Coordinates of C-alpha atoms and ligand atoms in Angstrom, one line a residue:
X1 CA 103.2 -19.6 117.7
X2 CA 104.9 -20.8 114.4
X3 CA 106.2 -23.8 115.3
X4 CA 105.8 -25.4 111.8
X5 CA 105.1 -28.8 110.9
X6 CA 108.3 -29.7 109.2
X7 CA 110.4 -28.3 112.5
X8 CA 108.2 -31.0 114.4
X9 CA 109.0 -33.2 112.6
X10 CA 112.7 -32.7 112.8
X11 CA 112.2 -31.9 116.5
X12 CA 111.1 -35.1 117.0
X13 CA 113.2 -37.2 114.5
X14 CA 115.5 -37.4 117.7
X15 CA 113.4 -39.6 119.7
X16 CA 112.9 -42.0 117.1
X17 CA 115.4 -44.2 117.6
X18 CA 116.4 -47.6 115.7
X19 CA 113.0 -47.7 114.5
X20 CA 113.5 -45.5 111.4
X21 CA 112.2 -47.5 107.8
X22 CA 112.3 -46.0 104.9
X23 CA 115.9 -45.1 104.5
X24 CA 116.2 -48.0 101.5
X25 CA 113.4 -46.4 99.7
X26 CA 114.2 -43.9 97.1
X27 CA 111.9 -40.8 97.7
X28 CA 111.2 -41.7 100.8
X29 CA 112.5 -39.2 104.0
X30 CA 114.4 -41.1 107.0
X31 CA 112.5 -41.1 110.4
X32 CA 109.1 -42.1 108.9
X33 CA 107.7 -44.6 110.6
X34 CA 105.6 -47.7 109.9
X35 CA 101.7 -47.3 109.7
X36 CA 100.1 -48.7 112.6
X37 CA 96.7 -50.0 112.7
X38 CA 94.6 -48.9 115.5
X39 CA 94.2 -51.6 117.8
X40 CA 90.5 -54.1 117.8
X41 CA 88.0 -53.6 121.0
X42 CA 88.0 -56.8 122.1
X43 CA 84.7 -58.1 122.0
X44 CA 82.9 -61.1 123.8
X45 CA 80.3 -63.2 121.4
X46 CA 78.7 -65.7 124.5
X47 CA 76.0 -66.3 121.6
X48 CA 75.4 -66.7 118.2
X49 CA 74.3 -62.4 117.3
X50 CA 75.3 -61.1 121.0
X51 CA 78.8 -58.7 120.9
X52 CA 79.8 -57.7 124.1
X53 CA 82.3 -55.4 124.8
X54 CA 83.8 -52.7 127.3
X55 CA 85.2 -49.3 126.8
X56 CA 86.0 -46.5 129.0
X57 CA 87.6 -43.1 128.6
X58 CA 90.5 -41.3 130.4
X59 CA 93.7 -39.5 130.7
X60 CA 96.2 -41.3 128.8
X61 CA 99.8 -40.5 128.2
X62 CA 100.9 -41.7 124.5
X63 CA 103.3 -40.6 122.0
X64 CA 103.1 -39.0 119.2
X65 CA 106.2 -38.4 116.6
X66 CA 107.9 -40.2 119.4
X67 CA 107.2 -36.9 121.6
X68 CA 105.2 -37.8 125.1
X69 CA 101.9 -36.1 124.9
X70 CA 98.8 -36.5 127.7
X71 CA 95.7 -36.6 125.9
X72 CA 91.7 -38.0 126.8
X73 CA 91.0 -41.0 124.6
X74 CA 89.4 -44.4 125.2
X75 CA 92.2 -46.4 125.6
X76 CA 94.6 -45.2 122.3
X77 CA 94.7 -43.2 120.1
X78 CA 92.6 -43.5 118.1
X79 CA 90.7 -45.5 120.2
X80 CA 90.1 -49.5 119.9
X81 CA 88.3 -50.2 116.5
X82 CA 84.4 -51.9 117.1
X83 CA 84.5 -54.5 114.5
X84 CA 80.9 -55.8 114.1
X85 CA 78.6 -57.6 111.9
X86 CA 74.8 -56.4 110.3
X87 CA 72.7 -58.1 112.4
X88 CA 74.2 -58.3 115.7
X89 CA 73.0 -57.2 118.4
X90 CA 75.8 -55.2 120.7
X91 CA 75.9 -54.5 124.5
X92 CA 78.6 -51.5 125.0
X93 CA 80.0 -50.8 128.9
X94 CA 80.5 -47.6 128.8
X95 CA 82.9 -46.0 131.8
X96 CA 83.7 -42.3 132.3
X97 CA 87.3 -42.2 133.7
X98 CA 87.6 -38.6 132.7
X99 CA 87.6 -35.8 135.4
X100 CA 84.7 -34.3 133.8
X101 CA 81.1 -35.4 132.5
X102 CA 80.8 -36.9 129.2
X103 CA 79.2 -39.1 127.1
X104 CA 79.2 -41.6 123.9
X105 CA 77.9 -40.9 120.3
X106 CA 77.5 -44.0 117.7
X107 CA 78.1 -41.8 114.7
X108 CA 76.3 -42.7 111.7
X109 CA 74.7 -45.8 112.9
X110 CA 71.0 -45.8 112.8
X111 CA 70.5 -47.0 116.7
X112 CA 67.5 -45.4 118.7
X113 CA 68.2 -42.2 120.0
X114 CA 67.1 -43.1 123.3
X115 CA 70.2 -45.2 123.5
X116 CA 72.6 -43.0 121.9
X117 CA 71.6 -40.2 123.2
X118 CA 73.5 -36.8 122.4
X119 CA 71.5 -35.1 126.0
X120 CA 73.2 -37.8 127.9
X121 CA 75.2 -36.8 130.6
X122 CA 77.4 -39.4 131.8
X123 CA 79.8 -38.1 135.2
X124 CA 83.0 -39.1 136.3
X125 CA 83.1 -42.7 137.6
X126 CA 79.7 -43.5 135.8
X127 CA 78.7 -46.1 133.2
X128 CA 76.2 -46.4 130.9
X129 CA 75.0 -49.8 128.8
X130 CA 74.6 -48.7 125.0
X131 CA 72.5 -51.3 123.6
X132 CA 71.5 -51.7 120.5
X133 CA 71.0 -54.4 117.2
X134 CA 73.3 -53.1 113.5
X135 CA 71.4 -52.2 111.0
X136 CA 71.3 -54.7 108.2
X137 CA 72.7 -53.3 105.2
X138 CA 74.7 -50.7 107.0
X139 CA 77.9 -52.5 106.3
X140 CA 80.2 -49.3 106.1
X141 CA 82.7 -47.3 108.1
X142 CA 81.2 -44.9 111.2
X143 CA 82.7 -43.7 114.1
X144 CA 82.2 -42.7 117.9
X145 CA 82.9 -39.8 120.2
X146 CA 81.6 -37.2 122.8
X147 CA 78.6 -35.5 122.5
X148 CA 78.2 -33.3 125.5
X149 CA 77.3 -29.8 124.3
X150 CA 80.1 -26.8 125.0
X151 CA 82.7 -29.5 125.5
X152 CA 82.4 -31.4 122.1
X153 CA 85.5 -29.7 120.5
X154 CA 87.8 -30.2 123.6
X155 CA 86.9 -33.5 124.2
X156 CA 87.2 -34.7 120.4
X157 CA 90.5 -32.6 119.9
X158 CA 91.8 -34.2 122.3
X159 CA 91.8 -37.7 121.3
X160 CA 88.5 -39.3 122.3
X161 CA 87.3 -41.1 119.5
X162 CA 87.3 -44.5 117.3
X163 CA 86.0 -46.1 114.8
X164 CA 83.2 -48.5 114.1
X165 CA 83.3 -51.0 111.0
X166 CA 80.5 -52.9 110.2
X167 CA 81.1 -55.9 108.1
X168 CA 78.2 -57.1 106.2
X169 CA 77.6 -59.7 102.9
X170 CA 79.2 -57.1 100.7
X171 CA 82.1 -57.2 101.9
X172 CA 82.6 -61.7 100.5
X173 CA 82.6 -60.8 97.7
X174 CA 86.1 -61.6 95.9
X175 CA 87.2 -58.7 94.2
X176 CA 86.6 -57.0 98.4
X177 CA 88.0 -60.2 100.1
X178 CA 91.1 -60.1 98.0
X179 CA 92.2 -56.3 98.9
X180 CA 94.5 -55.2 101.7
X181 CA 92.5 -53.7 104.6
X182 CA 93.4 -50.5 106.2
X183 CA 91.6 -47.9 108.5
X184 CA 93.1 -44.3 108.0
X185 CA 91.4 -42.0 110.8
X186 CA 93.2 -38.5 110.0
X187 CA 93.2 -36.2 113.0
X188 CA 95.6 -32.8 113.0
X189 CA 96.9 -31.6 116.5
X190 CA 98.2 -28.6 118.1
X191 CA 100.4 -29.0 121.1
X192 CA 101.9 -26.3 123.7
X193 CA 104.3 -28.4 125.6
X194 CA 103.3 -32.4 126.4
X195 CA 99.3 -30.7 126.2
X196 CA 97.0 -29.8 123.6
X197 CA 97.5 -26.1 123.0
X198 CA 94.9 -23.9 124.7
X199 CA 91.5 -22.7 122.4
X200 CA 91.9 -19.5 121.5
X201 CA 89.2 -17.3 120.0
X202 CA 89.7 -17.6 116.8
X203 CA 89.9 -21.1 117.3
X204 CA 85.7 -21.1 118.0
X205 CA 85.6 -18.6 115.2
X206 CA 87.0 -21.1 112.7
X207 CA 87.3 -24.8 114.7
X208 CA 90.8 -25.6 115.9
X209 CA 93.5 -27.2 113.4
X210 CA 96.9 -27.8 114.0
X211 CA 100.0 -28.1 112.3
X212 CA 100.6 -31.5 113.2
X213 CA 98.5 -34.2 110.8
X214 CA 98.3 -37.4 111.6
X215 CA 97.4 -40.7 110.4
X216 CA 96.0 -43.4 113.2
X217 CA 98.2 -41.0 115.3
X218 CA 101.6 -41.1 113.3
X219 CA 103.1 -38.8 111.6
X220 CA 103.6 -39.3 108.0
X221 CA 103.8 -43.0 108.2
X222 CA 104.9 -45.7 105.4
X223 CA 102.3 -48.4 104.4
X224 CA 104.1 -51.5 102.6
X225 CA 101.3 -52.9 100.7
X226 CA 101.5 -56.8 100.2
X227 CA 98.8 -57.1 97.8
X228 CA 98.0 -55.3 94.9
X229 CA 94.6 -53.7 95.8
X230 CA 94.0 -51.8 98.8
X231 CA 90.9 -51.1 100.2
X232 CA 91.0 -47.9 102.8
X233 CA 88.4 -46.8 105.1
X234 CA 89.1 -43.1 105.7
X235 CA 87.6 -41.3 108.9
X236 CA 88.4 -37.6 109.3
X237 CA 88.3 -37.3 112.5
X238 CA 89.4 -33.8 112.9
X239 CA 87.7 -31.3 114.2
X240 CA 87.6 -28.5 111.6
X241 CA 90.5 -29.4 109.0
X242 CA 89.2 -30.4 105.7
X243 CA 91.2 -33.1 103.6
X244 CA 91.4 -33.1 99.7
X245 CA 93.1 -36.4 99.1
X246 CA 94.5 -37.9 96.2
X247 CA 96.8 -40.6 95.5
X248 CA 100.2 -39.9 93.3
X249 CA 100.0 -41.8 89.9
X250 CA 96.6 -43.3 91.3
X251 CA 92.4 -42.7 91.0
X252 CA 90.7 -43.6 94.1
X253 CA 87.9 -46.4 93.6
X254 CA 84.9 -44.9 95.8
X255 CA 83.4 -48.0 96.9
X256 CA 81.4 -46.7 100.0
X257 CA 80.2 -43.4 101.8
X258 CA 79.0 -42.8 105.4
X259 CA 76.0 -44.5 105.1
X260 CA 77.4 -47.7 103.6
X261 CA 77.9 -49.0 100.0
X262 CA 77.1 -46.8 96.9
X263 CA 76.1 -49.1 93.7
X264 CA 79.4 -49.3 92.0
X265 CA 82.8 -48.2 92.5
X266 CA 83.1 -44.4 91.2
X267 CA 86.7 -43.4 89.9
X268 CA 87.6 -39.9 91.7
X269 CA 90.8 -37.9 90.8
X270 CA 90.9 -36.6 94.2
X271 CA 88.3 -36.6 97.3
X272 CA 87.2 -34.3 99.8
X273 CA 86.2 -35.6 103.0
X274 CA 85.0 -32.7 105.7
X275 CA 85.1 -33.2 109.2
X276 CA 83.1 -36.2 110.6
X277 CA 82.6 -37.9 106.9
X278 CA 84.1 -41.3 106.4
X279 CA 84.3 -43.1 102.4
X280 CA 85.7 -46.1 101.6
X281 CA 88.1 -46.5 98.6
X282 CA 89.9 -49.4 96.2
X283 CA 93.4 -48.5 95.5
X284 CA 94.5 -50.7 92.8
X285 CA 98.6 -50.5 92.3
X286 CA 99.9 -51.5 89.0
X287 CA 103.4 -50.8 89.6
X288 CA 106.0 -51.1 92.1
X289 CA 107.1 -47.7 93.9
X290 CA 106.2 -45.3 96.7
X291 CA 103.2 -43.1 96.3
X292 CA 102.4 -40.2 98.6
X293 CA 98.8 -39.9 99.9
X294 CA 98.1 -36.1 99.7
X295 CA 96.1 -33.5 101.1
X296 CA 95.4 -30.9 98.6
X297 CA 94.8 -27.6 99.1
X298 CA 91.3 -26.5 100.3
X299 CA 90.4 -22.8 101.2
X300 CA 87.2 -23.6 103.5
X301 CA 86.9 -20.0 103.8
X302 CA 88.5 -20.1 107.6
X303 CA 88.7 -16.0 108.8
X304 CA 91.9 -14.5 110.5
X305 CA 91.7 -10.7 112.1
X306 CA 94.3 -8.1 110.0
X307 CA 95.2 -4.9 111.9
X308 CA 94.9 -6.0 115.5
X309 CA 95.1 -8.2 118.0
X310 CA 92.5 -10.7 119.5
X311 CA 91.7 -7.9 122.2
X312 CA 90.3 -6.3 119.0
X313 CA 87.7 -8.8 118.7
X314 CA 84.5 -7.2 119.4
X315 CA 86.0 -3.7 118.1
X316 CA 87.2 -2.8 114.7
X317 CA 89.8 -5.7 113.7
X318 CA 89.0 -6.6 110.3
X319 CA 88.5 -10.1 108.9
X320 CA 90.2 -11.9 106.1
X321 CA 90.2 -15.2 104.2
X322 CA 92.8 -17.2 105.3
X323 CA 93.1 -18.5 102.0
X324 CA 93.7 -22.3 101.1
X325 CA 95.3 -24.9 103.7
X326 CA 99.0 -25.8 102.7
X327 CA 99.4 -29.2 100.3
X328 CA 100.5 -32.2 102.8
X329 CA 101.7 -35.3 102.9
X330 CA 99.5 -37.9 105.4
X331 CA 100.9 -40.9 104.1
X332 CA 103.3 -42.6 101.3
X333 CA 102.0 -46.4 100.2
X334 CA 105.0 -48.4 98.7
X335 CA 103.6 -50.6 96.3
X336 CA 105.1 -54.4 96.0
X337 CA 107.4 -55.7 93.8
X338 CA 105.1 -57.1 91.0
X339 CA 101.4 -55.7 92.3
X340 CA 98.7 -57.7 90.9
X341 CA 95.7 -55.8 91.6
X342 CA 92.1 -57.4 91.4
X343 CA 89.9 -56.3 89.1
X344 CA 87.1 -53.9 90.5
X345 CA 83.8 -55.4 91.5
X346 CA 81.3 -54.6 88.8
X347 CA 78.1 -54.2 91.4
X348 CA 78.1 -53.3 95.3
X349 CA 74.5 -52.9 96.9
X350 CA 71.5 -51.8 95.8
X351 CA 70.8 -48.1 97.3
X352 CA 67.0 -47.8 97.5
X353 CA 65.1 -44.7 94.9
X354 CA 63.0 -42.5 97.1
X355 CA 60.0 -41.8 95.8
X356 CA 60.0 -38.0 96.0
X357 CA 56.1 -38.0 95.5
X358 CA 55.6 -38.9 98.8
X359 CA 57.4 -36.4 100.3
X360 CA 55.2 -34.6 103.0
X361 CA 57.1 -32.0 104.2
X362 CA 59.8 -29.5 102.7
X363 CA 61.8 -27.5 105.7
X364 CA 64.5 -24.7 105.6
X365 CA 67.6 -24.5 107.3
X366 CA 69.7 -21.3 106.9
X367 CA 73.5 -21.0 108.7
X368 CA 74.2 -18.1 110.4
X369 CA 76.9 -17.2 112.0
X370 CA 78.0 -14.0 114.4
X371 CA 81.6 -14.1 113.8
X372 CA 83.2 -12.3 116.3
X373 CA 81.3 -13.5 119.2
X374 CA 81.8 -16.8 117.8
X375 CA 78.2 -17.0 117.6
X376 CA 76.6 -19.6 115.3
X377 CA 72.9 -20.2 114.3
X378 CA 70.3 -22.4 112.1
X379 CA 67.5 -20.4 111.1
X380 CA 68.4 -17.7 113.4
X381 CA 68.4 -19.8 116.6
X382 CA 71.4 -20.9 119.0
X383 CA 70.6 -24.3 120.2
X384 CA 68.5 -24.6 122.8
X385 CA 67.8 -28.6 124.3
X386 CA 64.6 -27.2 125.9
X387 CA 63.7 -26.1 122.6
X388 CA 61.7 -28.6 120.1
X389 CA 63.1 -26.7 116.5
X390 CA 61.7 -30.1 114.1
X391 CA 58.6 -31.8 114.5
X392 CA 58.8 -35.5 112.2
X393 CA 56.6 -38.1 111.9
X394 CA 57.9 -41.4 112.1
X395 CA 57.5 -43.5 108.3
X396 CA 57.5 -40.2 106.8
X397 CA 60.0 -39.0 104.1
X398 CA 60.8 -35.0 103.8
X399 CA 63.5 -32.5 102.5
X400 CA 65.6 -30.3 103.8
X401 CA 66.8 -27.4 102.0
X402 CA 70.4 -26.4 103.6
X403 CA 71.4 -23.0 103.0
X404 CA 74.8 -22.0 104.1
X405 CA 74.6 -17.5 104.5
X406 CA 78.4 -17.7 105.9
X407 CA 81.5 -16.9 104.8
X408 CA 82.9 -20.5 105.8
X409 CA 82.1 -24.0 104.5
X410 CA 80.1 -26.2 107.7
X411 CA 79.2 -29.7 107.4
X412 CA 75.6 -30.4 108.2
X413 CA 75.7 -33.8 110.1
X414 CA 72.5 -35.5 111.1
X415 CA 72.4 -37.9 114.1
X416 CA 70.0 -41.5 113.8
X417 CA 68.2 -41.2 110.3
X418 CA 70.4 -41.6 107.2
X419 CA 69.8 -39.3 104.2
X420 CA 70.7 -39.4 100.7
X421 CA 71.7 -35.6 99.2
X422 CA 69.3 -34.7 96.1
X423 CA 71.1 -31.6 95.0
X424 CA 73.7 -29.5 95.6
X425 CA 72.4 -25.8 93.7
X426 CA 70.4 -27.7 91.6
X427 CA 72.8 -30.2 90.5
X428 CA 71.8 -33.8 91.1
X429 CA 74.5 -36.1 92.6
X430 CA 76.4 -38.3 90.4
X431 CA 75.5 -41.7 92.0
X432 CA 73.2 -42.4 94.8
X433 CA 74.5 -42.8 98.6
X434 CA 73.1 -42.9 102.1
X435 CA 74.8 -40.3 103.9
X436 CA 74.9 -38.5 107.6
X437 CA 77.1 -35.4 107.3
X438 CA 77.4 -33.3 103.5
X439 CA 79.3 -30.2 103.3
X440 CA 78.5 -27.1 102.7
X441 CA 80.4 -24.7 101.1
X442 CA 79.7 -20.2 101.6
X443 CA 76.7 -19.9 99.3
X444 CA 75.6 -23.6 98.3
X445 CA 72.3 -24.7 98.7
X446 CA 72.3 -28.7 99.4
X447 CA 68.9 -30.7 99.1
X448 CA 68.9 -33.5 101.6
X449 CA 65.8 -36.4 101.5
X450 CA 64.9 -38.1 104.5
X451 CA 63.1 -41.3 105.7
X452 CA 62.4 -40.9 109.3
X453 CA 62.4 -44.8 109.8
X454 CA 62.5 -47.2 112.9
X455 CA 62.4 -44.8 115.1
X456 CA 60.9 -42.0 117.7
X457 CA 62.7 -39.9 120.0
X458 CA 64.4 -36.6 120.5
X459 CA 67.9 -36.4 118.3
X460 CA 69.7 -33.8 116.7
X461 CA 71.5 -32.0 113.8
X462 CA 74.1 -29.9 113.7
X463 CA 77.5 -28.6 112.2
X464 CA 80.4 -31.2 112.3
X465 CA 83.1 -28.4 113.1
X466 CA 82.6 -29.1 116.3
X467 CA 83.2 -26.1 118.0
X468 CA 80.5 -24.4 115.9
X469 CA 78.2 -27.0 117.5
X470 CA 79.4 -26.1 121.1
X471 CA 78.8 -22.3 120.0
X472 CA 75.0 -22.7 118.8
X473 CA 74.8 -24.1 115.2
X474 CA 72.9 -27.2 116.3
X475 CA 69.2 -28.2 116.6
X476 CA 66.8 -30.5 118.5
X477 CA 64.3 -33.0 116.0
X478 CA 61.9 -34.7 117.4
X479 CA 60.4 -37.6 115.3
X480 CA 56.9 -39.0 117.2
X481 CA 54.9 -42.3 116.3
Ligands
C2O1 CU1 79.7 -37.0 115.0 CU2 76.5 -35.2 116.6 O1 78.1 -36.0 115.8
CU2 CU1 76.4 -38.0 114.9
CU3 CU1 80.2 -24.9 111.0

């Protein structure tokens, strides 16, 4: 199945027409094309704090490296950006056009989970109102996609998902205003004709990646920065790839995390974003040139069978590291003439202490995993939605202890109630941030604290390589009045 990434690419230089950029810039390859921004849901405001807006999901045919492809998304790929503000209150039509049941998760957004419901069931031709008010001081970058169990994987590889930015006070202030605003959702693909190639069992063993990366669906596009500072709001949206990025010549400014705004911007070398987190960075260019956007290479302890086939699965194939993901280009930024780049903001937002005293409860959650059944557990339990696993109180605050028993990194994502991560094997985290999804590599121990505000209901938490999730590692929390 080797069909390589670069002989994609030169498969589908062909088809790209008149189109090409990039052949003036030195270091630059021809048949690159121009970064697109994913379009903007449109959205009805028929009052001061009221958003309406409609989105549905279905077959679409679309293009990708100018090669047709038919893929599920909601409307593009990736689907129509929600642009809101703190405050508002939002009334989503939701539509399944799909040939199969699905629903819609609000990723990261603290909402009720009686409205984003991850049990939903939503069948084809039916439509569901998601209403629900933002958060205030969630301005930040989250995301939504399916979230119907045992089709999660298909249904997100597959090109149904899109972002959600939420713009709050923060984001006035000059030295944000100033910057160039991009989205960068990063999604690999693997395709077996026009269709997404088939899941294969090691594909459930290790989450699907492909060969394919792109960025807001092209394939190692050119972004021709006007301004001097750039501010990037990065979504992996894949389902199991992991990306170590880092910028040639350039720090990234971390500005903001999944949950919003950290205090002040925190200068990374290079930064590793597992599937279903989102950070924000400042990119501040101080001289003109290109500069590629890398992905680094990661070994997230992925398995592949030595000395037999997949018909050895359950027999005596043995299992070895795949070792660490190739280094790829995602994306090349070509810096203007004379860049002028802002300088960084000092202060961001305040993110609140917890008061650890007041902690009341302290749980345990070890991952488990049956490799070659594909088989994947928290505290020795498949998920089970009849099944109760967490028991919270709401206006309490506990910990989680996370313990990953695997071979393979999994990050732990938690639906409705943001947490901040205390400790990962004892170390405390550099700065303080509210965050929904923190990975776990084989081994680590990760200390999460959480506020159980707002809201009651049923939710859940689970392992962000989706097909994991579809294959058990996911649990049911209930959090009472
Ligand atoms: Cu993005 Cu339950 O997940
Ligand atoms: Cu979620
Ligand atoms: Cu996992």
């Amino acid at each position: 199945m080797k069909i390589t990434r670069r002989n994609t690419i030169r498969l589908l230089g062909a088809g790209l027409g008149s189109a090409l950029v990039g052949a003036h810039w030195p270091g630059l390859a021809q048949g690159t094309p121009a970064f697109p921004e994913p379009r903007l849901l449109s959205v009805r405001r028929p009052e001061v704090g009221l958003v309406e807006a409609s989105l549905a999901a279905r077959e679409s045919n679309l293009t990708i490296g100018g090669k047709p492809v038919t893929l599920l998304t909601y409307g593009g790929l990736p689907g129509s950006t929600l642009r809101l503000r703190e405050g508002e209150t939002v009334r989503l039509h939701f539509t399944n056009h799909l040939a199969q049941v699905t629903n819609l998760h609000l990723h990261g957004l603290h909402v009720s989970p009686e409205v984003d419901d991850p049990l939903a069931q939503i069948q084809p031709g039916q439509s569901r109102m998601y209403e629900f008010t933002v958060p205030k001081g969630s301005a930040g970058t989250y995301w939504y996609h399916p979230h119907i169990h045992g089709r999660v994987a298909e249904q997100l590889y597959a090109g149904l998902l899109g972002l959600i930015v939420v713009e709050g006070p923060v984001d006035a202030m000059p030295e944000l205003k100033g910057a160039e605003e991009h989205v960068l959702v990063l999604k690999d693909f693997a395709f077996s004709g026009s269709r997404i190639a088939p899941f294969t069992p090691m594909d459930w063993m290790n989450g699907k990646e492909g060969d394919l990366l792109t960025v807001n669906a092209a394939i190692r596009p050119i972004l021709r920065a006007q301004r001097g500072t750039l501010r990037l709001r990065i979504l992996n949206a894949s389902n199991a790839r992991y990306y170590r990025l880092a910028l040639e010549n350039h720090p990234l400014y971390l500005i903001a995390t999944d949950g919003g705004f950290i205090e002040k911007p925190v200068e990374l070398p290079e930064l590793l974003l597992a599937p279903g987190e989102r950070a924000e960075v400042l990119v501040r260019l101080t001289r003109a040139g290109s500069f590629r956007l890398q992905a680094l290479p990661y070994d997230r302890g992925a398995m592949m069978m030595h000395g037999g086939g997949m018909g050895m699965m359950n027999h005596q194939g043995m299992m070895m590291g795949m070792g660490p993901s190739r280094l790829e280009t995602l994306l090349t930024i070509v810096a203007p003439p004379n860049p002028k780049p802002l300088p960084l903001p000092t202060s961001l937002a305040t993110v609140e202490r917890l008061d650890l005293t007041k902690v009341v409860a302290t749980r345990r959650f070890e991952l488990g995993e049956r490799m070659m059944q594909a088989e994947f557990f928290i505290n020795g339990q498949m998920f089970d939605p009849s099944r109760v696993d967490v028991r919270a109180r709401r206006g309490t605050l506990e910990v989680w202890e996370l313990v990953n028993k695997t071979d393979m990194d999994h990050p732990f994502h938690l639906h409705t109630y943001p947490f901040q991560v205390l400790s990962i094997n004892g170390r405390p985290q550099p700065y303080r941030a509210w965050k929904d999804t923190v990975n776990l590599k084989k081994n680590d121990v990760v200390r999460i604290a959480i506020p159980f505000r707002d809201f009651v209901g049923t939710t859940v938490y689970h392992c962000h390589i989706v097909e994991h999730e579809d294959r058990g590692m996911m649990g049911v929390l209930q959090v009472e009045g």
